[in-house]
Coordinates of C-alpha atoms in Angstrom, one line a residue:
Chain A
M7 CA 0.2 -0.1 -0.4
T8 CA 2.9 2.5 1.0
M9 CA 4.6 1.7 -1.9
K10 CA 1.8 1.8 -4.1
R11 CA 0.4 5.2 -2.6
N12 CA 4.0 6.7 -2.8
F13 CA 4.6 5.6 -6.8
G14 CA 1.3 7.9 -7.0
L15 CA 2.6 10.5 -4.9
G16 CA 5.7 10.5 -7.6
C17 CA 3.1 10.4 -10.8
A18 CA 1.2 13.6 -9.4
L19 CA 3.9 15.0 -8.2
L20 CA 6.2 14.7 -11.6
G21 CA 2.7 15.7 -13.3
A22 CA 2.8 18.9 -11.3
I23 CA 5.9 20.0 -11.7
G24 CA 6.0 19.4 -15.3
L25 CA 3.1 21.1 -16.0
T26 CA 1.9 23.5 -13.3
S27 CA 3.2 26.4 -11.7
A28 CA 4.3 25.8 -8.0
A29 CA 1.1 27.2 -6.4
D30 CA -1.1 24.6 -7.7
A31 CA 1.5 22.0 -7.0
A32 CA 0.3 21.7 -3.3
E33 CA -3.1 21.0 -4.3
Q34 CA -3.8 17.9 -3.0
I35 CA -6.9 15.4 -1.7
T36 CA -7.4 12.6 0.2
F37 CA -9.4 9.7 -1.5
V38 CA -10.6 6.6 0.2
S39 CA -11.8 3.3 -1.3
Q40 CA -12.1 -0.4 -0.5
G41 CA -8.4 -1.7 -1.1
G42 CA -7.3 -4.7 -2.2
A43 CA -6.6 -5.8 -6.3
Y44 CA -10.0 -3.1 -6.9
Q45 CA -7.7 -0.1 -5.6
Q46 CA -4.8 -1.5 -7.4
A47 CA -6.7 -1.3 -10.9
Q48 CA -8.3 1.9 -10.1
T49 CA -4.8 3.5 -8.5
A50 CA -3.5 2.2 -12.1
A51 CA -6.5 3.0 -14.3
I52 CA -7.7 6.5 -12.9
L53 CA -6.3 7.6 -10.2
D54 CA -2.9 8.3 -11.1
P55 CA -3.9 9.8 -14.3
S56 CA -6.6 12.2 -12.9
A57 CA -3.5 13.4 -10.6
K58 CA -1.0 13.7 -13.7
K59 CA -3.9 15.9 -15.9
L60 CA -5.0 17.8 -12.7
G61 CA -1.5 18.2 -11.3
I62 CA -2.9 17.6 -7.9
T63 CA -1.5 14.9 -5.4
I64 CA -3.9 12.1 -4.2
N65 CA -3.8 10.5 -1.3
Q66 CA -5.4 7.3 -0.7
D67 CA -6.4 5.3 1.9
S68 CA -8.5 2.5 2.1
I69 CA -11.3 0.9 4.1
P70 CA -13.7 -2.4 3.3
D71 CA -16.4 -0.5 5.0
A72 CA -16.5 3.8 4.8
W73 CA -19.6 4.2 6.5
P74 CA -19.1 4.6 10.0
A75 CA -15.9 6.2 9.6
I76 CA -17.8 8.7 7.1
K77 CA -20.7 9.5 10.0
T78 CA -17.8 9.7 12.7
Q79 CA -15.6 11.7 10.2
V80 CA -18.1 14.6 9.5
G81 CA -19.6 14.1 13.1
S82 CA -16.4 15.2 14.4
G83 CA -16.5 18.2 12.3
K84 CA -13.3 17.4 10.8
P85 CA -13.0 15.2 8.1
I86 CA -9.7 14.2 7.1
W87 CA -11.0 12.3 3.4
D88 CA -12.1 14.0 0.3
V89 CA -13.9 11.8 -2.1
V90 CA -15.1 8.8 -0.8
D91 CA -15.6 5.3 -3.4
T92 CA -18.5 3.8 -1.8
P93 CA -21.6 1.6 -2.5
T94 CA -24.2 4.1 -3.9
G95 CA -26.5 4.1 -1.3
N96 CA -24.1 5.6 1.8
C97 CA -23.5 8.5 -0.2
L98 CA -28.0 9.5 -0.7
R99 CA -28.2 8.4 2.8
G100 CA -25.2 10.6 4.0
G101 CA -26.5 13.5 1.9
E102 CA -30.0 13.2 3.5
Q103 CA -28.0 12.9 6.9
G104 CA -26.0 15.7 6.4
L105 CA -22.3 14.2 5.2
I106 CA -21.7 14.5 2.0
E107 CA -21.7 17.7 0.6
K108 CA -24.6 18.3 -2.3
L109 CA -22.9 18.6 -5.5
D110 CA -23.3 21.5 -8.5
F111 CA -23.1 19.8 -11.6
S112 CA -22.5 22.0 -13.5
K113 CA -18.6 22.5 -12.6
I114 CA -18.6 17.9 -13.1
P115 CA -19.8 18.2 -17.0
N116 CA -19.1 15.3 -16.9
G117 CA -21.1 13.6 -14.6
A118 CA -23.8 16.4 -16.1
A119 CA -23.3 14.0 -19.1
M120 CA -24.1 10.9 -17.2
P121 CA -27.6 9.1 -17.6
E122 CA -29.9 10.8 -14.6
A123 CA -30.1 7.1 -13.2
Y124 CA -26.5 6.9 -13.0
R125 CA -26.3 10.0 -10.4
S126 CA -28.2 11.7 -7.4
P127 CA -28.2 15.1 -6.0
Y128 CA -24.6 13.7 -3.8
S129 CA -22.8 11.9 -6.1
V130 CA -21.6 10.0 -9.9
S131 CA -21.4 6.2 -10.4
Y132 CA -18.0 5.6 -10.5
E133 CA -18.1 1.6 -11.3
F134 CA -20.6 -0.8 -11.7
Y135 CA -20.5 -4.7 -10.8
S136 CA -23.2 -7.6 -10.9
S137 CA -25.1 -9.8 -8.2
V138 CA -25.2 -12.7 -10.5
L139 CA -26.6 -16.3 -10.1
S140 CA -23.2 -18.2 -10.7
Y141 CA -23.1 -22.3 -10.0
S142 CA -20.6 -24.9 -10.4
Q143 CA -19.8 -26.7 -14.0
K144 CA -19.1 -29.7 -12.0
T145 CA -22.6 -30.0 -10.4
F146 CA -24.1 -28.7 -13.8
P147 CA -22.2 -29.3 -16.9
K148 CA -25.4 -28.8 -19.1
D149 CA -28.7 -27.2 -18.0
A150 CA -27.0 -24.7 -15.8
P151 CA -29.8 -22.4 -13.7
N152 CA -30.0 -19.2 -15.5
S153 CA -32.5 -17.7 -13.7
W154 CA -33.8 -16.6 -10.5
A155 CA -36.8 -19.2 -10.7
D156 CA -34.1 -22.4 -11.3
F157 CA -32.5 -21.2 -8.0
W158 CA -35.8 -21.3 -6.3
D159 CA -36.8 -24.3 -7.8
V160 CA -34.7 -27.3 -6.0
K161 CA -36.1 -30.0 -7.2
K162 CA -35.2 -29.2 -10.5
F163 CA -31.8 -28.5 -9.9
P164 CA -30.4 -29.7 -6.5
G165 CA -27.4 -28.9 -4.4
R166 CA -26.6 -26.7 -2.3
R167 CA -26.9 -23.2 -1.9
A168 CA -25.7 -20.0 -1.0
L169 CA -27.6 -16.2 -0.8
R170 CA -25.7 -13.1 0.6
N171 CA -26.6 -12.1 3.9
H172 CA -27.5 -9.2 3.6
P173 CA -31.2 -7.9 2.0
F174 CA -30.0 -5.6 -1.0
A175 CA -30.0 -7.4 -4.2
T176 CA -31.5 -10.8 -2.0
L177 CA -35.0 -9.2 -2.2
E178 CA -35.1 -8.1 -5.7
A179 CA -33.9 -12.1 -6.9
A180 CA -36.6 -13.4 -4.7
L181 CA -39.3 -11.1 -6.6
M182 CA -37.9 -12.5 -10.1
A183 CA -38.1 -15.7 -8.6
D184 CA -41.7 -14.6 -8.0
G185 CA -42.7 -13.6 -11.3
V186 CA -41.5 -9.6 -11.0
A187 CA -40.1 -8.3 -14.5
P188 CA -36.7 -6.5 -13.7
D189 CA -37.9 -3.0 -14.6
K190 CA -40.8 -3.6 -12.7
L191 CA -39.4 -4.2 -9.2
Y192 CA -39.3 -1.1 -7.2
P193 CA -40.9 0.4 -4.8
L194 CA -40.1 -3.4 -3.8
D195 CA -42.3 -5.9 -2.2
V196 CA -40.9 -6.0 0.8
D197 CA -43.8 -8.5 2.1
R198 CA -43.8 -11.0 -0.8
A199 CA -40.2 -10.7 -1.1
F200 CA -40.1 -12.0 2.5
R201 CA -42.5 -14.8 2.1
K202 CA -40.2 -15.8 -1.4
L203 CA -37.6 -15.8 0.8
E204 CA -39.0 -18.1 3.2
E205 CA -39.0 -20.5 1.0
I206 CA -36.1 -21.0 -0.2
K207 CA -34.3 -20.7 3.7
P208 CA -34.2 -24.1 4.1
H209 CA -32.2 -25.0 1.3
I210 CA -29.3 -22.3 2.1
T211 CA -26.1 -23.7 3.6
V212 CA -24.4 -21.1 3.8
W213 CA -25.5 -17.3 4.1
W214 CA -22.4 -15.5 3.0
T215 CA -21.0 -11.9 4.8
S216 CA -18.0 -10.8 2.5
G217 CA -17.2 -11.5 -1.3
A218 CA -13.8 -13.4 -0.3
Q219 CA -16.2 -15.9 1.9
S220 CA -18.7 -16.5 -1.6
A221 CA -15.6 -16.9 -3.1
Q222 CA -13.9 -19.6 -1.3
L223 CA -17.4 -21.6 -0.9
L224 CA -18.2 -21.6 -5.0
N225 CA -13.9 -22.4 -5.3
D226 CA -13.8 -25.4 -2.4
G227 CA -17.0 -26.8 -3.7
E228 CA -19.6 -25.9 -0.7
V229 CA -22.0 -25.4 -2.9
D230 CA -23.2 -25.8 -6.3
M231 CA -24.9 -22.0 -7.1
E232 CA -25.1 -19.0 -5.4
M233 CA -25.6 -15.5 -5.3
A234 CA -22.1 -13.9 -5.9
W235 CA -20.3 -10.6 -7.4
N236 CA -19.6 -11.3 -11.0
G237 CA -16.1 -10.3 -10.1
R238 CA -15.6 -12.9 -7.7
V239 CA -16.8 -15.5 -9.6
S240 CA -14.4 -14.5 -12.8
A241 CA -11.6 -14.4 -10.3
V242 CA -12.0 -18.1 -9.4
A243 CA -12.6 -18.7 -12.8
K244 CA -9.2 -17.4 -13.7
E245 CA -7.9 -20.1 -10.9
G246 CA -9.4 -22.6 -12.7
A247 CA -12.2 -23.5 -10.4
K248 CA -14.9 -24.9 -12.7
V249 CA -17.3 -22.3 -12.1
S250 CA -19.6 -19.6 -14.3
F251 CA -22.6 -17.4 -13.7
T252 CA -25.0 -16.0 -15.8
Y253 CA -26.1 -11.6 -16.8
N254 CA -29.7 -13.1 -17.2
Q255 CA -31.5 -11.0 -13.8
G256 CA -28.3 -9.9 -12.6
I257 CA -28.7 -7.2 -10.6
L258 CA -27.2 -4.5 -11.2
Q259 CA -25.1 -2.3 -8.4
S260 CA -22.6 0.5 -8.3
T261 CA -20.3 1.8 -6.4
S262 CA -20.3 6.0 -6.7
L263 CA -18.3 9.1 -5.8
C264 CA -19.1 11.8 -3.3
I265 CA -17.6 14.4 -1.1
L266 CA -17.4 14.3 2.9
K267 CA -19.3 17.1 3.8
G268 CA -16.7 20.0 5.2
A269 CA -14.1 18.4 3.1
P270 CA -10.6 19.9 3.5
N271 CA -9.9 20.5 -0.4
L272 CA -13.3 20.8 -1.5
E273 CA -12.5 23.1 -4.8
T274 CA -9.6 20.1 -5.4
A275 CA -12.3 17.5 -4.8
V276 CA -15.0 18.5 -7.0
R277 CA -11.8 18.8 -9.8
F278 CA -11.1 15.6 -9.3
L279 CA -14.8 13.8 -9.6
N280 CA -15.0 15.4 -12.5
E281 CA -12.1 14.0 -14.2
A282 CA -12.5 10.4 -12.2
V283 CA -15.7 9.6 -14.4
D284 CA -14.3 10.6 -17.4
P285 CA -15.2 8.5 -19.8
V286 CA -11.2 7.6 -21.4
H287 CA -10.1 7.2 -17.4
Q288 CA -13.3 5.3 -17.0
A289 CA -12.9 3.2 -19.9
N290 CA -9.6 2.0 -18.5
L291 CA -10.8 0.0 -15.7
P292 CA -11.8 -2.8 -17.0
L293 CA -8.8 -3.2 -18.9
H294 CA -7.3 -3.8 -14.7
I295 CA -10.3 -5.6 -13.5
D296 CA -13.4 -7.5 -13.8
Y297 CA -15.9 -4.3 -12.8
G298 CA -17.6 -2.1 -15.5
P299 CA -17.3 1.7 -16.2
G300 CA -19.6 3.7 -14.3
N301 CA -20.0 6.1 -17.3
P302 CA -21.6 4.4 -19.6
R303 CA -20.0 6.7 -22.2
A304 CA -16.8 4.8 -21.8
F305 CA -18.2 2.0 -24.0
E306 CA -18.2 4.6 -26.9
T307 CA -13.8 5.7 -26.5
G308 CA -13.1 2.2 -28.5
V309 CA -10.4 1.3 -25.6
I310 CA -12.5 -1.3 -24.6
K311 CA -12.5 -3.7 -27.0
P312 CA -16.1 -5.5 -28.2
E313 CA -14.6 -9.2 -26.6
R314 CA -14.2 -7.2 -23.1
A315 CA -16.9 -5.0 -23.2
A316 CA -19.1 -8.3 -24.1
Q317 CA -18.1 -9.9 -20.2
L318 CA -18.6 -6.6 -18.4
P319 CA -21.8 -5.6 -16.2
S320 CA -22.5 -2.4 -17.5
E321 CA -22.3 -3.1 -21.3
P322 CA -25.4 -1.9 -22.2
A323 CA -26.4 -5.6 -23.8
N324 CA -25.6 -7.3 -20.4
A325 CA -26.9 -4.3 -18.5
A326 CA -30.5 -5.0 -20.3
K327 CA -30.8 -8.3 -19.3
Q328 CA -30.5 -6.7 -15.5
A329 CA -32.5 -5.2 -12.7
L330 CA -30.8 -1.5 -12.1
M331 CA -30.9 -1.2 -8.2
S332 CA -32.4 1.7 -7.0
Y333 CA -30.6 3.0 -4.3
A334 CA -33.0 5.9 -3.6
W335 CA -35.5 3.0 -2.5
W336 CA -33.0 2.1 -0.4
S337 CA -32.5 4.1 1.3
S338 CA -35.5 5.4 1.6
P339 CA -38.1 4.4 4.9
A340 CA -39.4 1.3 3.7
G341 CA -35.8 0.0 2.3
E342 CA -34.5 1.3 5.8
A343 CA -37.1 -0.8 7.2
A344 CA -37.2 -3.9 4.9
E345 CA -33.1 -3.7 5.9
K346 CA -33.7 -4.5 9.8
R347 CA -36.5 -6.8 9.1
W348 CA -33.6 -9.0 7.6
A349 CA -32.3 -9.5 10.6
S350 CA -35.0 -11.0 12.6
F351 CA -35.7 -13.1 9.3
M352 CA -31.9 -14.2 9.8
Q353 CA -32.3 -15.1 13.2
K354 CA -36.1 -17.0 12.9
Chain B
M18 CA 2.9 7.1 45.4
L19 CA 0.3 8.8 43.2
A20 CA 3.5 10.3 41.4
L21 CA 4.3 7.1 40.8
V22 CA 0.9 5.4 39.3
S23 CA -0.2 8.1 37.5
P24 CA 1.0 7.0 34.1
A25 CA -0.8 4.0 33.9
L26 CA -3.8 5.8 36.3
L27 CA -3.6 8.3 32.5
V28 CA -3.2 5.2 30.4
I29 CA -6.1 3.7 32.0
L30 CA -7.8 6.4 31.9
A31 CA -7.0 7.4 28.0
L32 CA -7.8 3.5 26.5
I33 CA -10.5 1.8 29.0
V34 CA -12.4 4.5 31.2
L35 CA -13.1 7.1 28.2
P36 CA -13.8 4.6 25.3
V37 CA -16.3 2.5 27.4
G38 CA -17.8 6.1 28.5
W39 CA -18.0 7.3 25.5
L40 CA -19.7 4.0 24.4
A41 CA -21.9 3.9 27.7
W42 CA -23.0 7.5 26.5
Q43 CA -23.7 6.6 23.5
S44 CA -26.3 4.3 24.2
I45 CA -28.4 6.5 26.2
Y46 CA -27.8 10.1 24.8
H47 CA -29.0 11.2 20.9
D48 CA -30.5 14.5 20.5
G49 CA -31.8 14.2 24.1
F50 CA -31.6 11.3 26.7
T51 CA -33.6 7.9 26.2
L52 CA -33.7 4.6 26.9
E53 CA -35.4 3.7 23.6
N54 CA -32.0 0.9 22.9
Y55 CA -32.4 -0.7 26.0
R56 CA -35.8 -0.8 25.7
R57 CA -35.2 -2.9 22.2
V58 CA -31.9 -5.1 23.7
F59 CA -34.9 -6.0 26.7
T60 CA -37.8 -6.6 24.3
E61 CA -36.9 -7.3 20.3
D62 CA -36.9 -11.4 19.6
V63 CA -33.7 -10.8 17.6
Y64 CA -31.8 -9.5 20.4
W65 CA -33.5 -12.1 23.0
R66 CA -32.1 -14.9 20.6
S67 CA -28.9 -13.6 20.2
F68 CA -28.3 -13.3 24.1
A69 CA -29.5 -16.9 24.4
L70 CA -27.4 -18.5 21.7
T71 CA -24.6 -16.9 22.8
F72 CA -24.9 -17.8 26.3
E73 CA -26.0 -21.2 24.7
I74 CA -23.0 -21.4 22.8
S75 CA -20.5 -20.5 25.9
L76 CA -22.2 -22.9 28.3
A77 CA -21.6 -25.7 25.8
V78 CA -18.5 -24.9 25.0
T79 CA -17.3 -24.4 28.6
V80 CA -18.4 -27.9 29.7
I81 CA -16.8 -29.6 26.2
A82 CA -13.7 -27.8 27.3
L83 CA -14.1 -28.6 30.8
L84 CA -14.2 -32.5 30.0
L85 CA -11.7 -32.3 27.1
G86 CA -9.4 -29.8 29.5
Y87 CA -9.4 -31.6 33.0
P88 CA -8.0 -34.7 31.6
V89 CA -5.1 -32.9 30.0
A90 CA -4.1 -30.9 32.9
Y91 CA -4.2 -34.1 34.9
L92 CA -1.7 -36.1 33.4
A93 CA 0.6 -32.6 32.6
N94 CA 0.3 -32.5 36.7
S95 CA 1.0 -36.4 37.5
V96 CA 3.8 -37.1 35.0
P97 CA 7.4 -36.7 35.2
K98 CA 8.7 -32.5 35.1
G99 CA 9.8 -33.3 31.7
W100 CA 6.8 -34.7 30.1
S101 CA 4.4 -31.8 31.4
I102 CA 6.2 -29.4 29.7
L103 CA 6.0 -31.1 26.4
I104 CA 2.3 -31.3 27.5
L105 CA 2.3 -27.9 28.5
S106 CA 3.9 -26.8 25.3
L107 CA 1.3 -28.6 22.6
V108 CA -1.8 -27.1 24.5
V109 CA -0.2 -23.8 24.0
L110 CA 1.2 -23.6 20.7
P111 CA -2.0 -22.8 19.3
F112 CA -1.9 -19.8 20.6
W113 CA 1.2 -18.8 18.4
T114 CA -1.2 -18.8 15.3
S115 CA -4.0 -16.5 14.5
V116 CA -7.5 -16.8 15.4
L117 CA -8.0 -16.4 11.4
V118 CA -6.2 -18.8 10.7
R119 CA -7.3 -21.2 13.1
A120 CA -11.0 -20.9 12.0
Y121 CA -9.6 -21.7 8.5
A122 CA -8.1 -24.2 9.2
W123 CA -11.6 -26.0 10.9
L124 CA -13.1 -25.1 7.9
A125 CA -10.3 -26.8 5.4
L126 CA -10.9 -30.0 8.2
L127 CA -14.8 -29.5 8.4
Q128 CA -16.7 -28.7 5.3
R129 CA -18.5 -30.5 2.4
T130 CA -15.1 -31.1 0.3
G131 CA -13.0 -30.9 3.6
V132 CA -10.2 -33.5 4.9
I133 CA -12.4 -35.5 7.3
N134 CA -15.3 -35.5 5.1
Q135 CA -13.0 -36.8 2.5
F136 CA -11.9 -39.0 4.8
L137 CA -15.1 -40.5 5.9
R138 CA -16.5 -40.9 2.1
Y139 CA -13.1 -42.8 1.4
L140 CA -13.9 -45.5 4.4
D141 CA -17.4 -45.7 3.3
V142 CA -17.8 -44.7 6.8
I143 CA -21.0 -42.1 5.3
S144 CA -22.0 -42.0 1.5
E145 CA -23.5 -38.3 1.6
P146 CA -20.9 -35.4 3.6
L147 CA -21.7 -34.8 6.8
A148 CA -22.8 -31.3 7.6
L149 CA -20.1 -30.3 10.1
V150 CA -19.5 -26.8 9.2
H151 CA -21.7 -23.4 8.5
N152 CA -23.5 -24.3 11.6
T153 CA -23.5 -24.3 15.4
F154 CA -21.7 -27.2 15.9
G155 CA -18.3 -26.2 13.7
T156 CA -19.1 -22.4 16.0
V157 CA -18.6 -24.8 18.5
V158 CA -15.9 -27.3 17.8
A159 CA -13.5 -24.5 16.9
T160 CA -14.3 -22.3 19.7
V161 CA -13.2 -25.3 22.0
H162 CA -10.4 -25.5 20.3
I163 CA -9.4 -22.1 20.0
L164 CA -9.9 -21.7 24.6
L165 CA -8.9 -24.7 25.6
P166 CA -5.5 -23.5 27.3
F167 CA -8.2 -21.1 29.2
M168 CA -9.2 -24.3 30.7
V169 CA -5.8 -26.3 30.8
L170 CA -3.6 -23.4 32.3
P171 CA -5.8 -22.5 35.3
L172 CA -6.2 -26.3 36.0
Y173 CA -3.2 -27.6 35.6
A174 CA -2.1 -24.3 37.9
T175 CA -4.2 -25.5 41.0
M176 CA -3.5 -29.0 40.5
Q177 CA 0.1 -28.3 41.3
K178 CA -0.5 -26.5 44.0
I179 CA -2.7 -29.9 45.8
P180 CA 0.2 -31.6 48.0
N181 CA 1.1 -35.0 46.6
D182 CA 1.2 -35.5 51.0
L183 CA -3.2 -35.9 51.2
M184 CA -3.4 -38.5 48.6
Q185 CA -0.8 -40.6 49.8
A186 CA -2.5 -40.1 53.0
G187 CA -5.6 -41.2 52.0
A188 CA -3.9 -44.2 50.4
S189 CA -2.0 -45.3 53.5
L190 CA -5.8 -44.9 55.0
G191 CA -7.1 -48.0 52.3
A192 CA -8.8 -45.4 50.2
S193 CA -8.8 -46.9 46.5
P194 CA -7.1 -44.4 43.6
S195 CA -10.5 -43.3 42.6
L196 CA -12.0 -42.9 46.0
T197 CA -9.2 -40.3 46.2
F198 CA -8.8 -38.8 44.1
M199 CA -13.4 -38.5 43.9
R200 CA -12.6 -37.6 48.0
V201 CA -9.6 -35.6 47.7
F202 CA -8.6 -34.6 44.9
L203 CA -11.4 -33.2 43.0
P204 CA -12.6 -31.2 46.0
L205 CA -9.8 -29.7 45.8
S206 CA -9.0 -28.8 41.9
L207 CA -12.3 -27.3 42.1
P208 CA -11.1 -23.4 42.2
G209 CA -9.1 -24.1 39.3
V210 CA -12.2 -25.8 37.9
L211 CA -13.8 -22.5 38.2
A212 CA -11.1 -19.9 37.4
G213 CA -11.1 -22.1 34.0
C214 CA -14.4 -22.0 33.3
T215 CA -15.2 -18.2 34.3
M216 CA -12.1 -17.3 31.7
V217 CA -13.9 -19.6 29.4
F218 CA -17.6 -18.8 29.2
V219 CA -16.2 -15.3 29.6
L220 CA -13.9 -15.4 26.8
C221 CA -16.7 -17.1 24.5
L222 CA -19.3 -14.9 25.1
G223 CA -17.5 -12.2 22.8
F224 CA -16.3 -14.2 20.3
Y225 CA -16.8 -13.0 16.5
I226 CA -14.2 -14.6 14.0
T227 CA -15.1 -17.7 14.3
P228 CA -18.3 -17.6 14.5
E229 CA -18.8 -15.3 12.0
L230 CA -16.9 -17.5 9.5
L231 CA -17.8 -21.0 10.4
G232 CA -21.5 -20.2 11.9
G233 CA -22.7 -20.3 8.1
G234 CA -24.9 -17.0 9.4
R235 CA -27.4 -18.4 10.9
T236 CA -25.3 -18.8 14.4
V237 CA -25.6 -14.5 15.6
M238 CA -23.6 -14.2 18.5
V239 CA -24.2 -10.5 20.4
S240 CA -20.7 -9.2 18.9
M241 CA -21.6 -9.8 15.3
L242 CA -25.2 -8.2 16.9
V243 CA -22.8 -5.2 17.6
S244 CA -20.8 -5.1 14.8
R245 CA -24.2 -5.3 12.5
N246 CA -25.9 -2.7 14.1
V247 CA -23.3 -0.3 13.3
E248 CA -22.2 -2.0 9.6
L249 CA -25.8 -2.5 8.2
Y250 CA -28.1 -0.5 10.4
N251 CA -26.3 2.2 11.1
Q252 CA -27.4 2.3 14.9
F253 CA -24.6 3.1 16.8
G254 CA -26.6 3.7 20.1
A255 CA -28.6 -0.2 19.2
A256 CA -24.7 -1.0 19.4
S257 CA -23.2 0.7 22.1
A258 CA -26.4 -0.6 23.8
V259 CA -26.0 -4.0 23.3
A260 CA -22.3 -3.7 24.3
V261 CA -22.6 -2.3 27.9
V262 CA -25.9 -5.2 28.3
L263 CA -22.8 -7.7 27.7
L264 CA -19.9 -6.1 29.0
L265 CA -22.2 -5.3 32.5
S266 CA -23.1 -9.1 32.6
V267 CA -19.6 -10.3 32.1
L268 CA -18.7 -7.9 35.4
A269 CA -21.8 -9.4 36.7
I270 CA -20.4 -13.4 36.2
F271 CA -16.7 -11.8 38.0
F272 CA -19.0 -10.4 40.7
V273 CA -20.3 -13.8 41.4
V274 CA -17.5 -15.4 40.7
S275 CA -15.3 -12.8 43.2
R276 CA -17.7 -14.8 46.0
F277 CA -16.3 -17.9 45.4
I278 CA -12.6 -17.4 44.7
S279 CA -10.3 -14.6 44.5
L280 CA -10.4 -12.8 41.1
D281 CA -6.4 -12.6 41.2
R282 CA -6.9 -16.5 40.8
V283 CA -9.3 -16.3 37.8
L284 CA -6.9 -13.8 36.2
G285 CA -3.6 -16.0 36.5
Q286 CA -2.3 -14.4 39.5
K287 CA -1.4 -16.9 42.4

């Protein structure tokens, strides 16, 4: 981490010296993401090129779940972070609670050009991933499960199953299994979703809590099919496990960029945010990791080859097969109530 | 005197009193004084279930650890010095491996394609893999493994102090070895039993990683409830209230135990 950070810092400084005056070289922001292979990929694809182009220094930090830290940092009145890459719901919820800056899209032309569903008053989509139905090719060499109705059909597709221990995407999957069309999900019929989940509950071997755990379950053959994030499945497949997944009825989710309320470098943060969703930088991301660009215009840049695009969750044809998660619904009172209901569902 | 201990007092104040105080404060204050968080902890069945499950698992782990640990401590106490050092090293050795690594090791042993299931299938004892993990069973097995040293060491320390003369006296009066054990050794080792059980039970109450990794999502112990309240539901107040109740339960257990034996003993001093 330190080495990478210094490398990024070095690049930024070099860029700064080469392109701009000494006054601008002092400009910096602190950017926070989730670490691991994902943060390395975005450093190479987006952060370093943005720093170079803007002549700023991007200090990096990482945390698996930024929400508690956002709350305590802004709550203390002296945030040290500027821009956070976090699940979109956190940006919306934070915006409503006064923890996240409202964005002035006139200063973010790249964001303003994105479809409205991809942005909110507090955030812009940064990358897409999908909660997909994945399965073992050993258990299902042919006639693999291809929809959530198949996942629920324990007679036709016998096998051990896992779902995420979280209502996000699981309620959507339950409703699709019950026959709701992907574009007619919201507002979610929560009662119906939990009823459908009760049906499959006795057949769920594991309710996973981390992406790494979901990958391990597939890799070790502990389960035959599960809901998992597409990047995790393809990573396991690359290592030689006989697993696959379908984008059919996947639930398209995003992380977004948002800026902490009272960020120490607000102006620079806004400039960076615009640069980070630039179509060309965005198109670079899938060259490094199996996640899709947050800005759909990235597919028009020619940077992403068609065969590569076909593997990505936000590629238009793939996106059309999936449901787009409504973070606005999840951060509404009904969504928060559904989240709380999950705990008692799990313990009954 | 005060000058001498004041650095230590400051450290305790900064690292323990302030954070715990802040925690307690957060559980009762949110835009005004409120007992809502505690009302929920005591009335909502999600919380009740978690507390009940946590106490059940802790009790099971304590009983199993005692049944496994007592013979080990007894053996270590009755063999010559060199052997007892070997036995105790084997007990303590796992301490040097991280809890996380040990949890994954149990996963490798217990899962469907794990060592134990493969072996049983190879022997044709079973036709379908047994569900050994991702449930309460797997959680209890791994937790016992991690906490066993906390049972063995206090037991061994107590047994060391039981004079051998007493057993010889019993034998010279005509008692059989099992009778001297039952009437002399066992009662004298009870403080060690209490100390070991208290340590294991209390540590188990706060377990987090093991049930998280081996419980399959259904084994929601109290510490997981705390983290979920923060991460998932964004309720710092509720999380604090759960933590405070857990802390008070632990203090209550120590208080009750201290009526029977000196707390120094439970915490490892002589």
